[in-house]
Short mmCIF file of C-alpha atoms and ligand atoms in Angstrom, two decimals:
data_model
loop_
_atom_site.label_atom_id
_atom_site.label_comp_id
_atom_site.label_asym_id
_atom_site.label_seq_id
_atom_site.Cartn_x
_atom_site.Cartn_y
_atom_site.Cartn_z
CA MET A 1 -74.37 -8.28 46.35
CA THR A 2 -75.76 -8.19 42.87
CA ALA A 3 -74.30 -6.97 39.62
CA PRO A 4 -74.81 -3.34 38.58
CA PRO A 5 -78.01 -2.66 36.64
CA SER A 6 -77.72 -3.42 32.95
CA ALA A 7 -77.38 -0.62 30.44
CA ASN A 8 -81.01 -0.65 29.40
CA ALA A 9 -82.39 -0.36 32.93
CA PRO A 10 -84.73 2.64 33.19
CA ALA A 11 -83.32 5.91 34.44
CA PRO A 12 -84.98 7.07 37.68
CA ARG A 13 -87.34 9.95 37.11
CA ALA A 14 -89.61 12.16 39.14
CA GLY A 15 -93.36 11.74 39.36
CA ARG A 16 -93.37 8.07 38.63
CA GLY A 17 -96.63 6.17 38.54
CA GLU A 18 -97.48 2.50 38.80
CA ARG A 19 -94.39 0.35 38.55
CA ILE A 20 -94.36 -3.38 38.12
CA ALA A 21 -91.53 -5.80 37.44
CA ILE A 22 -92.11 -9.34 36.19
CA ARG A 23 -89.43 -12.04 36.42
CA GLY A 24 -89.13 -15.10 34.23
CA ASP A 25 -87.59 -16.52 31.06
CA LEU A 26 -88.29 -13.81 28.48
CA LEU A 27 -89.08 -14.94 24.94
CA ASP A 28 -89.88 -12.60 22.05
CA PHE A 29 -88.72 -11.77 18.51
CA VAL A 30 -86.65 -9.02 16.94
CA ALA A 31 -87.37 -10.03 13.33
CA ASP A 32 -89.31 -12.54 11.24
CA PRO A 33 -87.63 -15.94 11.70
CA GLU A 34 -86.53 -17.70 8.55
CA TRP A 35 -88.91 -20.49 7.43
CA GLY A 36 -87.79 -23.85 8.76
CA ALA A 37 -84.90 -22.53 10.87
CA THR A 38 -84.92 -23.97 14.37
CA ASP A 39 -81.92 -21.84 15.28
CA SER A 40 -82.67 -18.24 14.40
CA PRO A 41 -81.15 -14.85 15.25
CA ALA A 42 -84.72 -13.45 15.16
CA VAL A 43 -85.41 -15.20 18.49
CA ARG A 44 -84.63 -13.27 21.66
CA PHE A 45 -84.50 -15.55 24.69
CA ARG A 46 -83.41 -14.03 27.96
CA PRO A 47 -83.52 -16.53 30.84
CA ASP A 48 -84.17 -15.32 34.36
CA THR A 49 -84.69 -11.67 33.52
CA TRP A 50 -86.95 -8.91 34.82
CA VAL A 51 -89.15 -6.88 32.53
CA LEU A 52 -90.02 -3.50 34.03
CA ALA A 53 -93.16 -1.51 33.27
CA GLU A 54 -94.11 1.95 34.40
CA ASP A 55 -97.45 3.61 33.75
CA GLY A 56 -98.36 0.67 31.54
CA ARG A 57 -95.33 0.80 29.27
CA ILE A 58 -92.24 -1.40 29.23
CA VAL A 59 -89.35 0.79 30.34
CA GLY A 60 -86.53 -1.72 30.63
CA VAL A 61 -85.31 -5.26 30.93
CA GLN A 62 -82.62 -6.28 33.40
CA ALA A 63 -81.00 -9.25 35.06
CA ASP A 64 -81.24 -7.87 38.60
CA ALA A 65 -84.30 -7.47 40.77
CA PRO A 66 -85.40 -3.83 40.88
CA ASP A 67 -85.63 -2.05 44.23
CA PRO A 68 -88.67 -2.63 46.44
CA THR A 69 -90.47 0.49 45.21
CA TRP A 70 -91.46 -1.78 42.32
CA GLN A 71 -94.23 -4.31 42.64
CA ARG A 72 -92.25 -7.46 41.90
CA ASP A 73 -94.06 -10.46 40.44
CA ASP A 74 -91.54 -13.26 40.63
CA HIS A 75 -92.23 -15.97 38.08
CA ALA A 76 -88.73 -17.46 38.02
CA GLY A 77 -88.61 -20.60 35.90
CA ARG A 78 -91.69 -19.65 33.89
CA LEU A 79 -91.96 -18.36 30.34
CA VAL A 80 -92.77 -14.67 29.85
CA LEU A 81 -94.04 -13.72 26.39
CA PRO A 82 -95.81 -10.78 24.82
CA GLY A 83 -99.59 -11.25 24.98
CA PHE A 84 -100.92 -13.09 21.94
CA VAL A 85 -102.70 -11.23 19.14
CA ASP A 86 -105.71 -13.09 17.67
CA THR A 87 -106.32 -11.46 14.29
CA HIS A 88 -109.68 -13.07 13.53
CA VAL A 89 -112.31 -14.09 16.07
CA HIS A 90 -116.08 -13.69 16.46
CA SER A 91 -117.25 -12.34 19.82
CA ALA A 92 -120.83 -13.54 19.27
CA GLN A 93 -119.91 -17.14 18.49
CA LEU A 94 -118.67 -18.50 21.82
CA ASP A 95 -122.07 -20.11 22.27
CA VAL A 96 -121.72 -22.15 19.07
CA ILE A 97 -118.11 -23.28 19.42
CA ALA A 98 -117.81 -27.05 18.85
CA SER A 99 -121.08 -27.42 16.93
CA TYR A 100 -121.42 -30.71 15.08
CA GLY A 101 -121.83 -31.64 11.51
CA THR A 102 -121.51 -28.82 8.96
CA GLU A 103 -119.24 -27.10 6.47
CA LEU A 104 -119.00 -23.31 6.20
CA LEU A 105 -122.22 -22.31 4.43
CA ASP A 106 -124.47 -24.68 6.42
CA TRP A 107 -122.59 -23.85 9.58
CA LEU A 108 -123.46 -20.18 9.14
CA THR A 109 -127.19 -20.73 8.70
CA THR A 110 -127.55 -23.60 11.20
CA HIS A 111 -125.41 -22.37 14.08
CA THR A 112 -123.94 -18.91 13.61
CA PHE A 113 -126.73 -16.68 12.40
CA PRO A 114 -129.18 -17.67 15.18
CA ALA A 115 -126.45 -16.97 17.80
CA GLU A 116 -125.63 -13.60 16.25
CA ALA A 117 -129.32 -12.61 16.07
CA ARG A 118 -129.50 -12.69 19.88
CA HIS A 119 -127.06 -9.76 19.99
CA ARG A 120 -129.65 -7.26 18.86
CA ASP A 121 -130.56 -7.20 22.58
CA GLY A 122 -128.12 -4.69 24.11
CA ALA A 123 -128.16 -6.34 27.55
CA HIS A 124 -127.30 -9.72 26.04
CA ALA A 125 -124.53 -8.09 23.97
CA GLU A 126 -123.01 -6.47 27.06
CA VAL A 127 -122.85 -9.68 29.07
CA ALA A 128 -121.50 -11.57 26.06
CA ALA A 129 -118.80 -8.96 25.33
CA ALA A 130 -117.51 -9.04 28.91
CA HIS A 131 -117.46 -12.84 28.92
CA PHE A 132 -115.71 -12.95 25.55
CA LEU A 133 -112.90 -10.53 26.49
CA ASP A 134 -112.34 -12.19 29.87
CA ALA A 135 -112.11 -15.50 28.03
CA LEU A 136 -109.51 -14.06 25.63
CA LEU A 137 -107.42 -12.87 28.59
CA ALA A 138 -107.75 -16.26 30.30
CA HIS A 139 -106.24 -17.80 27.14
CA GLY A 140 -103.29 -15.38 27.02
CA THR A 141 -104.66 -13.21 24.22
CA THR A 142 -104.39 -9.52 25.04
CA SER A 143 -105.19 -7.99 21.61
CA ALA A 144 -107.65 -9.03 18.94
CA VAL A 145 -109.28 -8.20 15.63
CA VAL A 146 -112.92 -9.05 16.22
CA PHE A 147 -116.19 -9.55 14.38
CA PRO A 148 -119.14 -8.65 16.62
CA THR A 149 -122.52 -8.66 14.77
CA VAL A 150 -124.53 -6.42 12.46
CA HIS A 151 -126.07 -4.69 15.48
CA ALA A 152 -124.51 -1.37 16.53
CA ALA A 153 -125.28 -2.32 20.16
CA SER A 154 -122.94 -5.31 19.89
CA VAL A 155 -120.12 -3.06 18.65
CA ASP A 156 -120.68 -0.53 21.42
CA ALA A 157 -120.74 -3.31 24.02
CA LEU A 158 -117.51 -4.83 22.72
CA PHE A 159 -115.55 -1.56 22.52
CA ALA A 160 -116.78 -0.44 25.95
CA ALA A 161 -115.74 -3.76 27.50
CA ALA A 162 -112.30 -3.55 25.84
CA GLU A 163 -111.81 -0.01 27.07
CA THR A 164 -112.66 -1.09 30.63
CA ARG A 165 -109.96 -3.77 30.39
CA GLY A 166 -107.43 -1.48 28.68
CA MET A 167 -107.12 -3.86 25.72
CA ARG A 168 -106.02 -3.20 22.12
CA LEU A 169 -109.03 -4.09 20.00
CA VAL A 170 -109.90 -3.68 16.34
CA ALA A 171 -113.57 -4.27 15.48
CA GLY A 172 -116.56 -2.96 13.56
CA LYS A 173 -120.20 -3.50 12.71
CA VAL A 174 -120.70 -6.48 10.40
CA LEU A 175 -122.09 -5.44 7.02
CA MET A 176 -124.67 -7.79 5.48
CA ASP A 177 -127.51 -6.75 3.21
CA ARG A 178 -128.41 -9.99 1.44
CA ASN A 179 -128.32 -13.78 1.68
CA ALA A 180 -128.81 -13.76 5.45
CA PRO A 181 -131.81 -13.91 7.81
CA ALA A 182 -133.94 -10.75 8.00
CA GLU A 183 -132.90 -10.00 11.60
CA LEU A 184 -129.23 -9.84 10.53
CA VAL A 185 -129.39 -7.69 7.39
CA ASP A 186 -129.44 -3.94 7.08
CA ASP A 187 -129.42 -1.67 4.05
CA VAL A 188 -126.79 0.62 2.57
CA ALA A 189 -128.15 3.82 4.14
CA THR A 190 -128.53 2.34 7.64
CA GLY A 191 -125.13 0.72 7.42
CA GLU A 192 -123.52 4.01 6.44
CA ARG A 193 -125.22 5.99 9.20
CA GLU A 194 -124.41 3.48 11.91
CA MET A 195 -120.81 3.04 10.76
CA GLU A 196 -120.15 6.76 10.75
CA ALA A 197 -121.53 7.09 14.27
CA LEU A 198 -119.47 4.13 15.51
CA VAL A 199 -116.28 5.45 13.89
CA ALA A 200 -116.85 8.85 15.53
CA ARG A 201 -117.48 7.20 18.89
CA TRP A 202 -114.67 4.64 19.02
CA HIS A 203 -111.99 4.93 16.31
CA GLY A 204 -108.71 6.09 17.87
CA ARG A 205 -110.17 6.22 21.36
CA HIS A 206 -107.76 4.78 23.92
CA ARG A 207 -106.50 1.49 22.36
CA LEU A 208 -109.45 0.96 20.05
CA ALA A 209 -109.64 1.11 16.28
CA TYR A 210 -112.52 0.69 13.89
CA ALA A 211 -112.51 -1.90 11.11
CA VAL A 212 -114.86 -1.64 8.17
CA THR A 213 -116.26 -5.16 8.50
CA VAL A 214 -117.69 -7.01 5.52
CA ARG A 215 -118.84 -10.51 6.56
CA PHE A 216 -117.94 -11.90 3.13
CA ALA A 217 -118.74 -11.09 -0.46
CA PRO A 218 -121.88 -13.29 -0.74
CA THR A 219 -123.74 -11.38 1.99
CA SER A 220 -123.06 -7.89 0.59
CA SER A 221 -124.56 -6.26 -2.49
CA ARG A 222 -122.30 -4.40 -4.90
CA GLU A 223 -123.69 -1.16 -3.43
CA GLN A 224 -122.76 -2.17 0.10
CA LEU A 225 -119.26 -3.24 -0.98
CA ALA A 226 -118.87 0.12 -2.71
CA LEU A 227 -119.92 1.91 0.48
CA ALA A 228 -117.34 -0.04 2.47
CA GLY A 229 -114.67 0.90 -0.07
CA ARG A 230 -115.69 4.57 0.07
CA LEU A 231 -115.26 4.58 3.84
CA CYS A 232 -111.79 3.05 3.58
CA ARG A 233 -110.74 5.60 0.98
CA ALA A 234 -112.13 8.51 3.02
CA ASP A 235 -110.14 7.48 6.11
CA PRO A 236 -107.01 5.42 5.46
CA THR A 237 -106.53 4.91 9.21
CA LEU A 238 -109.54 2.56 9.27
CA TYR A 239 -108.90 -1.18 9.20
CA MET A 240 -110.88 -3.53 6.96
CA GLN A 241 -111.70 -7.14 7.85
CA THR A 242 -113.49 -9.86 5.97
CA HIS A 243 -113.40 -13.54 5.00
CA LEU A 244 -111.66 -14.67 1.84
CA ALA A 245 -111.56 -17.99 -0.02
CA GLU A 246 -112.21 -20.19 2.99
CA ASN A 247 -114.14 -23.05 1.40
CA ARG A 248 -114.57 -24.34 -2.15
CA ALA A 249 -118.39 -24.10 -2.21
CA GLU A 250 -118.07 -20.51 -1.01
CA VAL A 251 -115.59 -19.71 -3.78
CA ARG A 252 -117.95 -21.19 -6.41
CA TRP A 253 -120.83 -19.12 -5.01
CA VAL A 254 -118.77 -15.93 -5.24
CA HIS A 255 -118.01 -16.71 -8.90
CA GLU A 256 -121.75 -17.07 -9.55
CA LEU A 257 -122.61 -13.85 -7.74
CA PHE A 258 -119.76 -11.80 -9.25
CA PRO A 259 -119.10 -13.28 -12.72
CA GLU A 260 -117.28 -10.10 -13.75
CA ALA A 261 -114.52 -10.61 -11.17
CA ARG A 262 -111.38 -12.55 -12.10
CA SER A 263 -111.22 -14.07 -8.63
CA TYR A 264 -112.81 -13.89 -5.19
CA LEU A 265 -110.10 -11.45 -4.09
CA ASP A 266 -110.88 -9.25 -7.08
CA VAL A 267 -114.40 -8.65 -5.75
CA TYR A 268 -112.83 -6.94 -2.75
CA ALA A 269 -110.06 -5.28 -4.75
CA ASN A 270 -112.59 -3.80 -7.21
CA ALA A 271 -114.55 -2.33 -4.28
CA GLY A 272 -111.45 -0.67 -2.78
CA LEU A 273 -111.14 -3.15 0.08
CA LEU A 274 -107.63 -4.40 -0.63
CA HIS A 275 -105.15 -2.19 1.18
CA ALA A 276 -102.46 -2.18 3.87
CA LYS A 277 -105.04 -2.24 6.68
CA SER A 278 -106.96 -5.20 5.27
CA VAL A 279 -107.20 -8.38 7.34
CA PHE A 280 -108.37 -11.35 5.24
CA ALA A 281 -109.37 -14.41 7.24
CA HIS A 282 -108.39 -17.80 5.74
CA GLY A 283 -107.13 -17.15 2.19
CA ILE A 284 -106.91 -20.88 1.45
CA TRP A 285 -108.15 -21.06 -2.16
CA LEU A 286 -106.01 -18.39 -3.82
CA ASP A 287 -103.84 -18.39 -6.92
CA ASP A 288 -100.48 -16.74 -7.55
CA ALA A 289 -102.07 -13.56 -8.93
CA ASP A 290 -104.17 -13.18 -5.76
CA ARG A 291 -101.16 -13.73 -3.54
CA ALA A 292 -99.12 -11.18 -5.48
CA ALA A 293 -101.95 -8.62 -5.17
CA ILE A 294 -102.30 -9.13 -1.41
CA ALA A 295 -98.55 -8.78 -0.95
CA ALA A 296 -98.37 -5.67 -3.14
CA ALA A 297 -101.14 -4.05 -1.07
CA GLY A 298 -99.35 -4.89 2.19
CA ALA A 299 -102.49 -6.65 3.43
CA GLN A 300 -102.45 -9.68 5.73
CA ILE A 301 -103.94 -13.14 5.88
CA ALA A 302 -105.27 -14.24 9.27
CA HIS A 303 -104.58 -17.98 9.14
CA SER A 304 -107.18 -19.83 11.21
CA PRO A 305 -105.92 -23.41 11.60
CA SER A 306 -108.38 -25.01 14.04
CA SER A 307 -111.31 -23.56 12.11
CA ASN A 308 -109.95 -24.78 8.78
CA LEU A 309 -109.60 -28.30 10.15
CA PHE A 310 -112.88 -28.35 12.07
CA LEU A 311 -115.02 -27.11 9.16
CA GLY A 312 -112.99 -29.14 6.66
CA SER A 313 -112.24 -25.95 4.71
CA GLY A 314 -108.78 -26.80 3.42
CA LEU A 315 -105.05 -26.67 4.10
CA PHE A 316 -103.60 -23.16 4.09
CA GLY A 317 -100.49 -22.69 1.98
CA TRP A 318 -98.44 -20.77 4.50
CA ARG A 319 -95.19 -21.26 2.60
CA ALA A 320 -96.68 -19.97 -0.68
CA ALA A 321 -98.17 -16.93 1.05
CA ARG A 322 -94.91 -16.19 2.76
CA ASP A 323 -92.85 -16.68 -0.40
CA ALA A 324 -95.19 -14.22 -2.13
CA GLY A 325 -94.36 -11.65 0.55
CA ILE A 326 -97.68 -11.72 2.42
CA HIS A 327 -97.90 -10.99 6.15
CA VAL A 328 -99.40 -14.10 7.77
CA SER A 329 -100.84 -13.72 11.25
CA LEU A 330 -102.57 -16.35 13.35
CA ALA A 331 -106.19 -16.51 14.43
CA SER A 332 -108.60 -18.71 16.37
CA ASP A 333 -111.70 -17.92 14.28
CA VAL A 334 -113.89 -19.09 17.16
CA GLY A 335 -116.66 -20.29 16.81
CA GLY A 336 -115.52 -22.05 13.60
CA GLY A 337 -112.25 -22.59 15.44
CA THR A 338 -112.31 -24.96 18.37
CA SER A 339 -110.19 -23.04 20.86
CA LEU A 340 -109.41 -19.46 21.82
CA SER A 341 -105.97 -20.77 22.78
CA MET A 342 -103.42 -19.51 20.28
CA LEU A 343 -101.17 -22.39 21.39
CA ARG A 344 -103.81 -24.95 20.40
CA ASN A 345 -104.10 -23.13 17.08
CA MET A 346 -100.32 -23.24 16.59
CA ALA A 347 -100.35 -26.98 17.22
CA ASP A 348 -103.05 -27.31 14.54
CA ALA A 349 -101.09 -25.05 12.20
CA TYR A 350 -98.10 -27.38 12.51
CA LYS A 351 -100.27 -30.36 11.53
CA ILE A 352 -101.69 -28.51 8.51
CA GLN A 353 -98.17 -27.74 7.29
CA ALA A 354 -97.16 -31.36 7.94
CA LEU A 355 -99.97 -32.52 5.63
CA ALA A 356 -98.64 -30.10 3.02
CA GLY A 357 -95.12 -31.50 3.36
CA GLU A 358 -93.80 -28.45 5.21
CA ARG A 359 -92.38 -27.97 8.70
CA LEU A 360 -93.65 -25.08 10.80
CA THR A 361 -91.16 -24.07 13.48
CA ALA A 362 -92.25 -22.87 16.89
CA TRP A 363 -90.52 -19.61 16.00
CA THR A 364 -92.61 -18.91 12.90
CA ALA A 365 -95.82 -19.85 14.72
CA LEU A 366 -95.09 -17.80 17.84
CA HIS A 367 -93.87 -14.88 15.78
CA ALA A 368 -97.12 -14.87 13.76
CA ALA A 369 -99.13 -14.62 16.98
CA THR A 370 -97.01 -11.82 18.46
CA ARG A 371 -94.61 -9.54 16.59
CA GLY A 372 -95.76 -10.70 13.16
CA ALA A 373 -99.36 -9.76 13.83
CA ALA A 374 -98.25 -6.45 15.35
CA VAL A 375 -96.16 -5.58 12.29
CA ALA A 376 -98.98 -6.57 9.93
CA LEU A 377 -101.42 -4.37 11.85
CA GLY A 378 -98.98 -1.44 11.94
CA LEU A 379 -98.90 -1.70 15.75
CA ALA A 380 -95.34 -2.92 16.40
CA GLY A 381 -94.66 0.18 18.50
CA GLU A 382 -97.45 -0.86 20.87
CA ILE A 383 -97.83 -4.65 21.00
CA GLY A 384 -96.19 -7.93 20.04
CA SER A 385 -92.80 -7.74 21.77
CA LEU A 386 -91.08 -6.99 25.07
CA GLU A 387 -89.32 -3.99 23.57
CA PRO A 388 -89.06 -0.90 25.80
CA GLY A 389 -91.61 1.66 24.66
CA THR A 390 -94.31 -0.87 23.87
CA LEU A 391 -97.25 -1.33 26.21
CA ALA A 392 -96.75 -4.01 28.84
CA ASP A 393 -99.14 -6.64 27.46
CA VAL A 394 -97.34 -9.61 28.94
CA CYS A 395 -98.28 -13.20 29.71
CA VAL A 396 -96.66 -15.66 32.08
CA TRP A 397 -96.81 -19.36 31.25
CA ASP A 398 -95.91 -22.61 32.93
CA PRO A 399 -93.36 -24.26 30.64
CA ALA A 400 -95.03 -27.60 31.31
CA ALA A 401 -98.17 -28.86 33.00
CA GLY A 402 -98.82 -32.47 33.88
CA THR A 403 -96.48 -35.44 33.97
CA VAL A 404 -96.17 -36.04 30.22
CA ALA A 405 -95.28 -32.43 29.32
CA THR A 406 -92.97 -32.12 32.34
CA ARG A 407 -91.05 -35.25 31.37
CA ARG A 408 -90.89 -34.11 27.74
CA ALA A 409 -89.58 -30.66 28.71
CA ALA A 410 -86.89 -32.21 30.88
CA ALA A 411 -85.68 -34.29 27.91
CA ALA A 412 -85.37 -31.29 25.55
CA ARG A 413 -81.82 -30.63 24.35
CA SER A 414 -82.30 -27.28 22.64
CA LEU A 415 -84.38 -24.16 23.12
CA HIS A 416 -86.45 -24.87 20.01
CA GLU A 417 -87.11 -28.43 21.10
CA ARG A 418 -88.31 -27.25 24.48
CA VAL A 419 -90.48 -24.41 23.14
CA PHE A 420 -91.89 -26.55 20.34
CA ALA A 421 -92.97 -29.21 22.85
CA TRP A 422 -94.54 -26.45 24.95
CA MET A 423 -96.36 -25.00 21.94
CA THR A 424 -97.66 -28.44 20.99
CA LEU A 425 -98.70 -29.66 24.45
CA ALA A 426 -99.73 -26.48 26.27
CA ASP A 427 -103.04 -24.67 26.38
CA GLU A 428 -104.78 -22.07 28.52
CA ARG A 429 -104.24 -24.19 31.63
CA ASN A 430 -100.53 -23.29 31.39
CA LEU A 431 -101.35 -19.59 31.67
CA VAL A 432 -100.36 -18.18 35.05
CA ALA A 433 -101.09 -14.48 34.55
CA ALA A 434 -102.00 -11.99 31.83
CA TYR A 435 -101.04 -8.33 32.17
CA VAL A 436 -102.57 -5.62 30.01
CA ALA A 437 -100.67 -2.33 30.00
CA GLY A 438 -98.91 -3.46 33.18
CA LYS A 439 -102.05 -4.42 35.07
CA ALA A 440 -102.77 -8.04 35.96
CA ARG A 441 -106.13 -8.68 34.29
CA TYR A 442 -106.00 -12.44 34.76
CA ARG A 443 -104.37 -14.56 37.41
CA ARG A 444 -104.80 -18.27 37.69
CA ARG A 445 -106.73 -19.21 40.80
CA GLY A 446 -104.49 -19.85 43.75
CA GLU A 447 -101.42 -18.11 42.30
CA ARG A 448 -99.31 -16.32 44.89
CA VAL A 449 -96.49 -14.60 43.09
CA ILE A 450 -96.06 -11.11 44.46
CA LEU A 451 -92.72 -10.62 46.13
CA SER A 452 -93.37 -7.13 47.35
CA GLU A 453 -96.20 -4.67 46.93
CA ALA A 454 -95.39 -1.29 45.40
CA LYS A 455 -94.86 1.35 48.03
CA ASP A 456 -96.51 4.74 47.96
CA PRO A 457 -94.38 6.64 45.43
CA GLY A 458 -94.48 9.69 47.72
CA VAL A 459 -92.62 7.84 50.46
CA ALA A 460 -88.89 7.16 50.36
CA PRO A 461 -88.36 3.47 49.62
CA PRO A 462 -86.98 1.25 52.36
CA ARG A 463 -83.45 0.17 51.62
CA ASP A 464 -82.67 -3.47 51.09
CA PRO A 465 -78.87 -3.73 51.14
CA SER A 466 -78.96 -7.02 49.25
CA LEU A 467 -80.50 -5.26 46.25
CA ARG A 468 -78.38 -2.12 46.22
CA SER A 469 -75.83 -1.92 43.49
CA GLY A 470 -72.37 -0.36 43.57
ZN1 ZN B 1 -114.53 -16.01 10.73
#
């Protein structure tokens, strides 16, 4: 006999569709954890619990196994988290990840621009987009805010591949009309025409949203920045993404190019690109006035730890951003970043804060990559938690892999200690399965987890007395 279903179990209803139940130790957040608190009421940990999804949406969470009409994926003993949200990553840069020897501006011209130029070929862009999204899923990232390239074909390829996989994706054509190789620049009129067509084709379709995408201030003329701002004003549902104050040489260059602006951020603000849907990658070299302006706009900073370390860009002041009231999300920034794994990036984020004399808890890091990103993007009703009503973007993780991590996990005396060790030692090899809207889109090779296949909904379910309640 088992206990009666819990109060938030889904009510039976007619005409049900695909139903899947996933068992494990559920970990998500109900609020933003307090900085530095290893014991926080914002953390929701539910050991040995089933999360139930129907037609792609989470419909309930319960302690008991659901009846056999549900496909039951039993991951008892494993961690079950919302899929990670990577708020800044470049789909055309997988080929230049881990490239030696440069800081930001040289890195762009030496490694990045040649790789991006290859995406003008639509066939190349299609293959690359599929590979990129499958790689995200294989790292436990189910949603992302992505830079493709200047080529409309690369944007089409990326959105089409995301739609095929059912993923939440925010992306847009990269705007560049100066200070870049000829094959990567366009002009204001072409940019406007192509953006309008892409917005019409993809924005709001399925789980896709368009982001007005300015590479960074140095590669856009004032006219192109003004165009980007006009588009944002004309449609406030559009996102905006760009890079901001990543590297000191870059900041100096922006001051030379835009002497009229008080700060780098002001270049964007003056163009109408600072608003609640703005995603600013990096934001390392800011002052208090910049931070106050970002917070007042409700914009977010996509902190990119492995990229900041790898390119030697600087140490992000997470505490200062947070104290100013800024939403901070977490990003891989591949190919400047060295891993698509959000866990590897969290481990790097901890080290950056350690160098700054701060302590980053596992809760703040994990929250930034799940619920925090969702809130900042205005998508908390869809992604970032295991709350009923959200889409079932769910990942299953081994709590430890290998002898060192296993021994460390066994020695942990508190939940934070255990999860922090996991965050620090784990990577994509710990990922067992990634579900997008209730469908398994990634399963580790050799995994056999299905307890029972879903039965045809038209047929009365067989009765298993051990699972009946009452
Ligand atoms: Zn970037």
